[in-house]
PDB file of C-alpha atoms in Angstrom:
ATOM      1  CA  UNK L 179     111.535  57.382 116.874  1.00  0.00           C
ATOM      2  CA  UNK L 180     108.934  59.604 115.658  1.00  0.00           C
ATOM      3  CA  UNK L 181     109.684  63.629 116.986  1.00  0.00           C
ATOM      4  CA  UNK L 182     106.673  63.166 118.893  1.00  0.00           C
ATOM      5  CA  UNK L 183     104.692  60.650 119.935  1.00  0.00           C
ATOM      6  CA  UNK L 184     101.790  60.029 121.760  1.00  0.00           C
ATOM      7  CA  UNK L 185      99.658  57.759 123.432  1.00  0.00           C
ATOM      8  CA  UNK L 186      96.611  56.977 120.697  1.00  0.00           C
ATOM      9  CA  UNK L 187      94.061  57.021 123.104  1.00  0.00           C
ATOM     10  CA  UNK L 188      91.149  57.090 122.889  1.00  0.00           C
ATOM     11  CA  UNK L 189      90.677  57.497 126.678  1.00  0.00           C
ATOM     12  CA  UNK L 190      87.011  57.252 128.270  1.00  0.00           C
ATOM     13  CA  UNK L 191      86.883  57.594 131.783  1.00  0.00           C
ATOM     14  CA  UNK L 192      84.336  58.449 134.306  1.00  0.00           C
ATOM     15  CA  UNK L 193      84.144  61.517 136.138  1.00  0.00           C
ATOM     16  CA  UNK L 194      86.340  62.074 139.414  1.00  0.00           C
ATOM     17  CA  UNK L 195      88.940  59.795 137.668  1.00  0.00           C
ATOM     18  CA  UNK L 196      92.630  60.234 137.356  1.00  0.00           C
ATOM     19  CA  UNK L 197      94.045  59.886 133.790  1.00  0.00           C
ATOM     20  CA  UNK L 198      97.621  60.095 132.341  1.00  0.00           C
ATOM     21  CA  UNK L 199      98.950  60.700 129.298  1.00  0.00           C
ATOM     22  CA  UNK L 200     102.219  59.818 127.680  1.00  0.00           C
ATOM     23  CA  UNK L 201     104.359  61.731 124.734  1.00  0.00           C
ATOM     24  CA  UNK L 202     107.901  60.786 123.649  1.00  0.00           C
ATOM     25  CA  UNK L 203     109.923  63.210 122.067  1.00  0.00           C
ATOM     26  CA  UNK L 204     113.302  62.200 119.514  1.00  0.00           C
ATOM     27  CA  UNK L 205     115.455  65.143 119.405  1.00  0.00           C
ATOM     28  CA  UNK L 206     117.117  64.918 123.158  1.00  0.00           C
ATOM     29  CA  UNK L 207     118.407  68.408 122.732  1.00  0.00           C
ATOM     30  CA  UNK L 208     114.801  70.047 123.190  1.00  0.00           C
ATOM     31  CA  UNK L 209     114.603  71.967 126.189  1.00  0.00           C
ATOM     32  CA  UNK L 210     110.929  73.125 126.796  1.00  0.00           C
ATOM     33  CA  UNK L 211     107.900  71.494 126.294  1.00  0.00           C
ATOM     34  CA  UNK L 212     104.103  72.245 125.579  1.00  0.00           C
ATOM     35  CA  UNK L 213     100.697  70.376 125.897  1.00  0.00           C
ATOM     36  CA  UNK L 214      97.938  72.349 124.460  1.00  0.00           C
ATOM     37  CA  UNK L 215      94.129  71.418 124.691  1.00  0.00           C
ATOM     38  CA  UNK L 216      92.197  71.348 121.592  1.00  0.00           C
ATOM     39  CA  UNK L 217      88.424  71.198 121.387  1.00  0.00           C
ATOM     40  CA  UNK L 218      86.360  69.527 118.332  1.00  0.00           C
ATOM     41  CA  UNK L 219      86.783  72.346 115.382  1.00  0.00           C
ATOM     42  CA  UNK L 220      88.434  74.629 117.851  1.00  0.00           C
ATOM     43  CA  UNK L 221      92.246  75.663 117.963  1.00  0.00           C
ATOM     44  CA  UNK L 222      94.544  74.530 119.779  1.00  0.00           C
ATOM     45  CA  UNK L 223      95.206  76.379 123.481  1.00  0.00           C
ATOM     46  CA  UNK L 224      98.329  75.917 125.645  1.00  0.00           C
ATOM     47  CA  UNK L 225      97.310  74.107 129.038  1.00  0.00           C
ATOM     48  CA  UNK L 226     100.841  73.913 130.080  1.00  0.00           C
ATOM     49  CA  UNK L 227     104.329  74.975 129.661  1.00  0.00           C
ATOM     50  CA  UNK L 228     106.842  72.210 131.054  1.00  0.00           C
ATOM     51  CA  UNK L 229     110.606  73.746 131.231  1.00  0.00           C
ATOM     52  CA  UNK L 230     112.280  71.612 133.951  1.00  0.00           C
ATOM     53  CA  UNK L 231     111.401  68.828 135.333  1.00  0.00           C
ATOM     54  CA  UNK L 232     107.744  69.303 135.709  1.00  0.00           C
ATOM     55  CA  UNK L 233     104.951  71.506 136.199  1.00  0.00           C
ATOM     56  CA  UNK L 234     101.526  71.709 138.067  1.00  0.00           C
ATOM     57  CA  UNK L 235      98.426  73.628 138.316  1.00  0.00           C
ATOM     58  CA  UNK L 236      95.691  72.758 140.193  1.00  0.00           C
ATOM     59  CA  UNK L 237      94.366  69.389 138.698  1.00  0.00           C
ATOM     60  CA  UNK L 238      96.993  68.675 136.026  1.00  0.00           C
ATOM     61  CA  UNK L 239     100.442  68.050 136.150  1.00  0.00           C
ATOM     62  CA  UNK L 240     103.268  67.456 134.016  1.00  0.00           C
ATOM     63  CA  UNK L 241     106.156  65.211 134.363  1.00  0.00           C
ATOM     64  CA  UNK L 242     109.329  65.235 132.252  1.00  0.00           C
ATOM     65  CA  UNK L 243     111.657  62.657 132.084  1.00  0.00           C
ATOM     66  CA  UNK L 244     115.362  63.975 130.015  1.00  0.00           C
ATOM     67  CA  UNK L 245     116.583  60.667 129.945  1.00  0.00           C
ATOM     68  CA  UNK L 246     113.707  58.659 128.667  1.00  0.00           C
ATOM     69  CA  UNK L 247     112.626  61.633 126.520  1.00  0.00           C
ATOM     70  CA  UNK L 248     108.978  61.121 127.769  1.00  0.00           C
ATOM     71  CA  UNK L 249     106.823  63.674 128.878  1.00  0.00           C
ATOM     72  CA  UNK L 250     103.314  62.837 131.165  1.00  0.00           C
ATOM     73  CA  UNK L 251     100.614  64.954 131.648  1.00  0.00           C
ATOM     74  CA  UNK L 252      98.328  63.554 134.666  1.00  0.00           C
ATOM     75  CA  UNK L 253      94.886  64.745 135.459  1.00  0.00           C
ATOM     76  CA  UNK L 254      93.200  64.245 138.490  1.00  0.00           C
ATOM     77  CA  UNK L 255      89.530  64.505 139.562  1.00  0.00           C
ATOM     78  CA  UNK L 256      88.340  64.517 135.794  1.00  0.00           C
ATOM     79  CA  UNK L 257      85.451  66.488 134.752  1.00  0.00           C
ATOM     80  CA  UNK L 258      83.463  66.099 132.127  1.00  0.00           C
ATOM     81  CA  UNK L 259      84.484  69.560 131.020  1.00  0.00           C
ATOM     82  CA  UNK L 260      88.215  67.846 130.562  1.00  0.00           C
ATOM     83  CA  UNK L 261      86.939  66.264 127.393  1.00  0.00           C
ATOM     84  CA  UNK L 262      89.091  67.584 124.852  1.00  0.00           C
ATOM     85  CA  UNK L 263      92.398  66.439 122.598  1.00  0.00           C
ATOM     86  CA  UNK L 264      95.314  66.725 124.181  1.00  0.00           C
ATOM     87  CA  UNK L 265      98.433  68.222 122.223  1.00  0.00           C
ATOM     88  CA  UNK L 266     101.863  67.076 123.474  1.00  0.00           C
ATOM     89  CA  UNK L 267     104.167  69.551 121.207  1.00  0.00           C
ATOM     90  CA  UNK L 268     107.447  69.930 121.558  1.00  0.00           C
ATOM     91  CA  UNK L 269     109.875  73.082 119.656  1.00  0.00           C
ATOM     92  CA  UNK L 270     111.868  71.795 116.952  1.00  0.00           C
ATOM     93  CA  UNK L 271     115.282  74.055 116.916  1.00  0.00           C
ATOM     94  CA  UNK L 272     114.927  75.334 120.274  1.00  0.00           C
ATOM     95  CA  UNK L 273     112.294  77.183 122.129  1.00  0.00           C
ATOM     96  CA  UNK L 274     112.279  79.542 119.319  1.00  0.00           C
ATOM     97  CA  UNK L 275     111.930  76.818 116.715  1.00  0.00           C
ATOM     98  CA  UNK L 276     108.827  75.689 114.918  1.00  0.00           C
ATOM     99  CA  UNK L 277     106.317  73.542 116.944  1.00  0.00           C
ATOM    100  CA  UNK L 278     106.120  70.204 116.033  1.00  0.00           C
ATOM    101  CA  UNK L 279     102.680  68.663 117.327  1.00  0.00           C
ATOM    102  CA  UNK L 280     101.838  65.262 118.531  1.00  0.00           C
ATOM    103  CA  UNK L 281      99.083  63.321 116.623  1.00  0.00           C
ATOM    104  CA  UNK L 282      96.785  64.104 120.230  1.00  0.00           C
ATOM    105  CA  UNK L 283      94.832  61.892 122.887  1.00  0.00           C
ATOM    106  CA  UNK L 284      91.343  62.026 122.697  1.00  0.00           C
ATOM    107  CA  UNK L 285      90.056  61.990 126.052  1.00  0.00           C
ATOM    108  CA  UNK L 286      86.172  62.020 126.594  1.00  0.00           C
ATOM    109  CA  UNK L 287      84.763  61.822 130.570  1.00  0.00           C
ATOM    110  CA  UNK L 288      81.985  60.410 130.889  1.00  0.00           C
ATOM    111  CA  UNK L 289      79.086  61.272 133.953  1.00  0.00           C
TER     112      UNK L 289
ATOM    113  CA  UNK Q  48      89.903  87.924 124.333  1.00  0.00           C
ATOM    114  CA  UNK Q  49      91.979  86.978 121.148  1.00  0.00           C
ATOM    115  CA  UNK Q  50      95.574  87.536 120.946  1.00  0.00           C
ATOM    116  CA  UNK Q  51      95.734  86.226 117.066  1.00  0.00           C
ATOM    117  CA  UNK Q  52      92.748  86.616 114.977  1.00  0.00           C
ATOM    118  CA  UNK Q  53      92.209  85.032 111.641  1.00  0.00           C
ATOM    119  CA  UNK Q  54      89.662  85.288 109.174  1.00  0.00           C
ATOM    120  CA  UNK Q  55      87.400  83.678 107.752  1.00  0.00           C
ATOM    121  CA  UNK Q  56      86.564  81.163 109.981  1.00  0.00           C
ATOM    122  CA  UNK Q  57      85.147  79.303 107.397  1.00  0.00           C
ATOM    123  CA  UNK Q  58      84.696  79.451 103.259  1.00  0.00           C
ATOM    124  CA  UNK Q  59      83.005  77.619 100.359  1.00  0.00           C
ATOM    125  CA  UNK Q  60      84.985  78.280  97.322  1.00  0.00           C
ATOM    126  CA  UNK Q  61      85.183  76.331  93.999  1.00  0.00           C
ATOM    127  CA  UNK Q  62      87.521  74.320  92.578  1.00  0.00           C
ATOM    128  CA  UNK Q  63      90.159  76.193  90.412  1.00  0.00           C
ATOM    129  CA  UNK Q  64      89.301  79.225  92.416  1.00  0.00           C
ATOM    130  CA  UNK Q  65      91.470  81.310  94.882  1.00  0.00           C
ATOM    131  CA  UNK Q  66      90.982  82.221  98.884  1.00  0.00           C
ATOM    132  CA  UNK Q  67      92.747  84.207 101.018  1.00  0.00           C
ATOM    133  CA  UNK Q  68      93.518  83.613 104.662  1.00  0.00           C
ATOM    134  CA  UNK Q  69      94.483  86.352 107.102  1.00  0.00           C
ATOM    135  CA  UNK Q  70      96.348  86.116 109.932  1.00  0.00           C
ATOM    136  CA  UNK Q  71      96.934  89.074 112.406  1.00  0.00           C
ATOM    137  CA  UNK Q  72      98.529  89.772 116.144  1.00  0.00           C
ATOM    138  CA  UNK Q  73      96.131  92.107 118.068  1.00  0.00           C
ATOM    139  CA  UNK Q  74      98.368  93.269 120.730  1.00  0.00           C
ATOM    140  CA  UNK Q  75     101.729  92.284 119.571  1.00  0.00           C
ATOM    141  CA  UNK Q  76     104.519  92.660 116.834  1.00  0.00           C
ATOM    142  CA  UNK Q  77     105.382  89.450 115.563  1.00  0.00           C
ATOM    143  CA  UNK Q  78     108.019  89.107 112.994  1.00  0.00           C
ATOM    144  CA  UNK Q  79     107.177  85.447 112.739  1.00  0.00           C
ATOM    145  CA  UNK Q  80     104.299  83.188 112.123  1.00  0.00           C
ATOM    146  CA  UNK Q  81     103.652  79.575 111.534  1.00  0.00           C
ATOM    147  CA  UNK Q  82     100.955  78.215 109.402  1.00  0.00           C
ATOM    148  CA  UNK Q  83      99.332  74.594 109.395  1.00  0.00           C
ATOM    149  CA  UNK Q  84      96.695  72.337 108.490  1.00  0.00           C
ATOM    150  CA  UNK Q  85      95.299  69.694 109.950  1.00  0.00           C
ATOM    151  CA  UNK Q  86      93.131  67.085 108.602  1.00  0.00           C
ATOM    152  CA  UNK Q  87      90.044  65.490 110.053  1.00  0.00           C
ATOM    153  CA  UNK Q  88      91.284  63.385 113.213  1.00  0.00           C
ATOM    154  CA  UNK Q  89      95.109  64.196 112.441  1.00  0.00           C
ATOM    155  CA  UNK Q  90      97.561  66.318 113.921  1.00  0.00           C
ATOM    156  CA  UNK Q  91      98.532  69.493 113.047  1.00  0.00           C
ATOM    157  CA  UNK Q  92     100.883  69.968 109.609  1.00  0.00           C
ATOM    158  CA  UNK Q  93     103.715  72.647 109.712  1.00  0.00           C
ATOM    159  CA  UNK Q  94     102.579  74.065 106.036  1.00  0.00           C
ATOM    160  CA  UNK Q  95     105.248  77.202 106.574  1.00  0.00           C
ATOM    161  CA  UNK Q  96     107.062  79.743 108.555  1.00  0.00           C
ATOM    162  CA  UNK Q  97     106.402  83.272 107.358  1.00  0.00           C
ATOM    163  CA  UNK Q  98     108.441  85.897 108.120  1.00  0.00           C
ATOM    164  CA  UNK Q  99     108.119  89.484 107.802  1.00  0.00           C
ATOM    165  CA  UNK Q 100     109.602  91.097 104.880  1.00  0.00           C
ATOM    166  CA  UNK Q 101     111.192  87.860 103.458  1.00  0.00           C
ATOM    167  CA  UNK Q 102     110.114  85.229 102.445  1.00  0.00           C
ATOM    168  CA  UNK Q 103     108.575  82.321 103.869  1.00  0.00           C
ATOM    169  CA  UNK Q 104     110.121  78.805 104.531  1.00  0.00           C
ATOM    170  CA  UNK Q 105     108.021  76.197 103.591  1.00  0.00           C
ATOM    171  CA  UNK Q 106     108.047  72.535 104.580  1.00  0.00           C
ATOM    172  CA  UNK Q 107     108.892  69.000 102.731  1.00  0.00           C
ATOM    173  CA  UNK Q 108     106.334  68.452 100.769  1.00  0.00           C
ATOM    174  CA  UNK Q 109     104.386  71.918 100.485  1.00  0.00           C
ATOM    175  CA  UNK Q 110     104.161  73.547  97.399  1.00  0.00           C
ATOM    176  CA  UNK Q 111     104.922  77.138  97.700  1.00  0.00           C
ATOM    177  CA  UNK Q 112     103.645  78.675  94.272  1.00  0.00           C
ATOM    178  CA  UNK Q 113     100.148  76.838  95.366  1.00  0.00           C
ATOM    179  CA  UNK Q 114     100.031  78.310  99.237  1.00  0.00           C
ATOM    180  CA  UNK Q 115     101.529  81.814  98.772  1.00  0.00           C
ATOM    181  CA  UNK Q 116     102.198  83.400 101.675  1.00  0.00           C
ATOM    182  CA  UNK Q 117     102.996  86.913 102.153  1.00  0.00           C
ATOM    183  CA  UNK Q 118     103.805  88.904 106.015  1.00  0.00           C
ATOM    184  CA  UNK Q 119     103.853  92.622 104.967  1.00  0.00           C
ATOM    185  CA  UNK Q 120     104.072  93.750 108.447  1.00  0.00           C
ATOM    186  CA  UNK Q 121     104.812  92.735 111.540  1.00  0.00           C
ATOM    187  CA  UNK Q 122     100.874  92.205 112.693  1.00  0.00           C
ATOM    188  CA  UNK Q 123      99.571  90.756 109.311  1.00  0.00           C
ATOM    189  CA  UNK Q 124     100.556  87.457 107.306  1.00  0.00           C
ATOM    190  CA  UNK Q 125      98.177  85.780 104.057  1.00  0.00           C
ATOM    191  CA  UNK Q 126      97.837  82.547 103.545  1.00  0.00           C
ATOM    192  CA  UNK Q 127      96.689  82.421  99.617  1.00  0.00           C
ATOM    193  CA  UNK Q 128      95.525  78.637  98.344  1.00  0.00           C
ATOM    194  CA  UNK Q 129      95.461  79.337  94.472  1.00  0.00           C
ATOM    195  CA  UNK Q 130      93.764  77.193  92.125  1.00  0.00           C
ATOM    196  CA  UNK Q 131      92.316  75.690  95.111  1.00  0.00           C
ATOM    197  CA  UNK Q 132      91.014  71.779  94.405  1.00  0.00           C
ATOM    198  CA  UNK Q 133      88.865  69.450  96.844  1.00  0.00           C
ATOM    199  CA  UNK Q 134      91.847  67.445  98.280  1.00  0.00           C
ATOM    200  CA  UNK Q 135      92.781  71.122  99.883  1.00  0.00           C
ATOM    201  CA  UNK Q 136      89.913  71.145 101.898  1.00  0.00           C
ATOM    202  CA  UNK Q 137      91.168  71.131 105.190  1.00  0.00           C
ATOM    203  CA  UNK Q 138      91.062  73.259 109.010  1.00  0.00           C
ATOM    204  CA  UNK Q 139      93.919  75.785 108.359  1.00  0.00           C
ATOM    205  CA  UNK Q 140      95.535  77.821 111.707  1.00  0.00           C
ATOM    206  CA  UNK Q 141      98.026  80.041 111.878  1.00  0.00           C
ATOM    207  CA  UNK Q 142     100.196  80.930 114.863  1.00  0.00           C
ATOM    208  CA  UNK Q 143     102.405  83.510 116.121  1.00  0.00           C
ATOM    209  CA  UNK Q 144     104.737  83.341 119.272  1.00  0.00           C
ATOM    210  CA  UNK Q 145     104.594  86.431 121.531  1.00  0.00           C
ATOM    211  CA  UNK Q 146     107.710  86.941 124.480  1.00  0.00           C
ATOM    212  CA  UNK Q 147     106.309  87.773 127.892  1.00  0.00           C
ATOM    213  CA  UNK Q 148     109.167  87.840 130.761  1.00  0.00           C
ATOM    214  CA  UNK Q 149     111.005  84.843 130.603  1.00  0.00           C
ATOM    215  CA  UNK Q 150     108.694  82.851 128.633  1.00  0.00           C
ATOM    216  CA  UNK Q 151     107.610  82.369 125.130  1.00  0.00           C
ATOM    217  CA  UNK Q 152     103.676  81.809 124.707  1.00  0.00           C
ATOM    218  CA  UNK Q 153     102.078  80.494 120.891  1.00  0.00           C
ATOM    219  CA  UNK Q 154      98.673  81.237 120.258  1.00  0.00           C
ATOM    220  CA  UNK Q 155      96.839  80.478 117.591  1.00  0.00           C
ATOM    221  CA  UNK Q 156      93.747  81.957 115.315  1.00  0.00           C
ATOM    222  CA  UNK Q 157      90.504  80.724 115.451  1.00  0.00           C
ATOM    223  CA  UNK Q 158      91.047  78.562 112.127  1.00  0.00           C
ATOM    224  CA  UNK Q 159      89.667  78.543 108.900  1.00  0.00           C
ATOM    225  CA  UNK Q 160      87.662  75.974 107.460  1.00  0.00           C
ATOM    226  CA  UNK Q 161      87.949  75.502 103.950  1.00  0.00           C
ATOM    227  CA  UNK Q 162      85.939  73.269 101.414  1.00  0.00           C
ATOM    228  CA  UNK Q 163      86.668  73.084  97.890  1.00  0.00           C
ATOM    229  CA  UNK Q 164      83.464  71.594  95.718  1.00  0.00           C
TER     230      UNK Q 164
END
């Protein structure tokens, strides 16, 4: 298994839809989790922090899952703002440790 | 605003040439900072870890007499692509990690684009 995977997308959708996104993760001693948004020729900016079992703000939520080593992020009620890639990225060595990105979900919404 | 700021955002250089990329924390000390590259419609690399006053760890596969890095201080790291050639061209970001609370936030520069011709 790859250290992190992710869904290769990518995923058009209409606005108001609900889309998920999966990321598996090798090293089953990692602790905390990112997924960062990343706009065309942009850097990369940290939508969420997942450090338990889950997290959730507002439209988008995050799901972890320690024994399948698979992290979700969900968002509901897209807009077409949402269009971005999305970063799973996961520590490498601890939440200290260097941070190993996904290869990203492109995710356009579409009026 | 910006809590890492790099510079340039973007540069034209040719081949066989040098450019330097600089990295800084505005508002923070950071004894550590990452530096990658990423590709057109690829993930982000890990090129190196710099640390300040020591010297950088660089990954499998990166050649550290061609991407010198140097972190002076605690705010500042260079990224330095010598004898730059076309296959370098690339979106290079750097990173630093600042501690608030609890937590532990990365944020990244605003990337440079580089083209070698």
């Amino acid at each position: 298994r790859k250290e992190v995977e992710q869904d290769p997308g990518p995923f058009n959708v209409p606005e108001g839809a609900t889309v998920a996104f999966n990321c598996t993760y090798s090293n089953s001693a990692s602790q905390s989790f990112f997924w960062y948004r990343q706009d065309c020729r942009k850097e990369p900016k940290l939508l969420m922090s997942v450090y338990s079992s889950g997290n959730e703000d507002g439209r988008f939520t995050a799901q972890l899952n320690r024994a399948s080593q698979y992290i979700s992020l969900l968002i509901r009620d897209s807009k077409l703002s949402d269009s971005a890639t999305y970063l799973c990225v996961v520590p490498r060595g601890g939440s200290q440790g260097n941070l190993i990105f996904g290869k990203g979900t492109k995710l356009s919404v579409k009026p | 605003g910006a809590v890492v700021s790099q510079h340039p955002s973007r540069v034209i250089c040719k081949s066989g040439t040098s450019v330097k990329i600089e990295c800084r924390s505005l508002d923070f000390q950071a004894t550590t900072m990452f530096w990658y590259r990423q590709f057109p419609k690829q993930s982000l690399m890990l090129m190196a870890t710099s640390n300040e006053g020591s010297k950088a760890t660089y990954e499998q596969g990166v050649e550290k007499d061609k991407f010198l890095i140097n972190h002076a201080s605690l705010t500042l790291s260079t990224l330095t692509v010598t004898s730059a050639h076309p296959e370098d061209s690339s979106f290079y970001i750097c990173s630093a990690r600042r501690r608030q609370g609890g937590n532990t936030e990365a944020f990244f520069g605003q990337g440079t684009r580089l083209t070698v011709v």
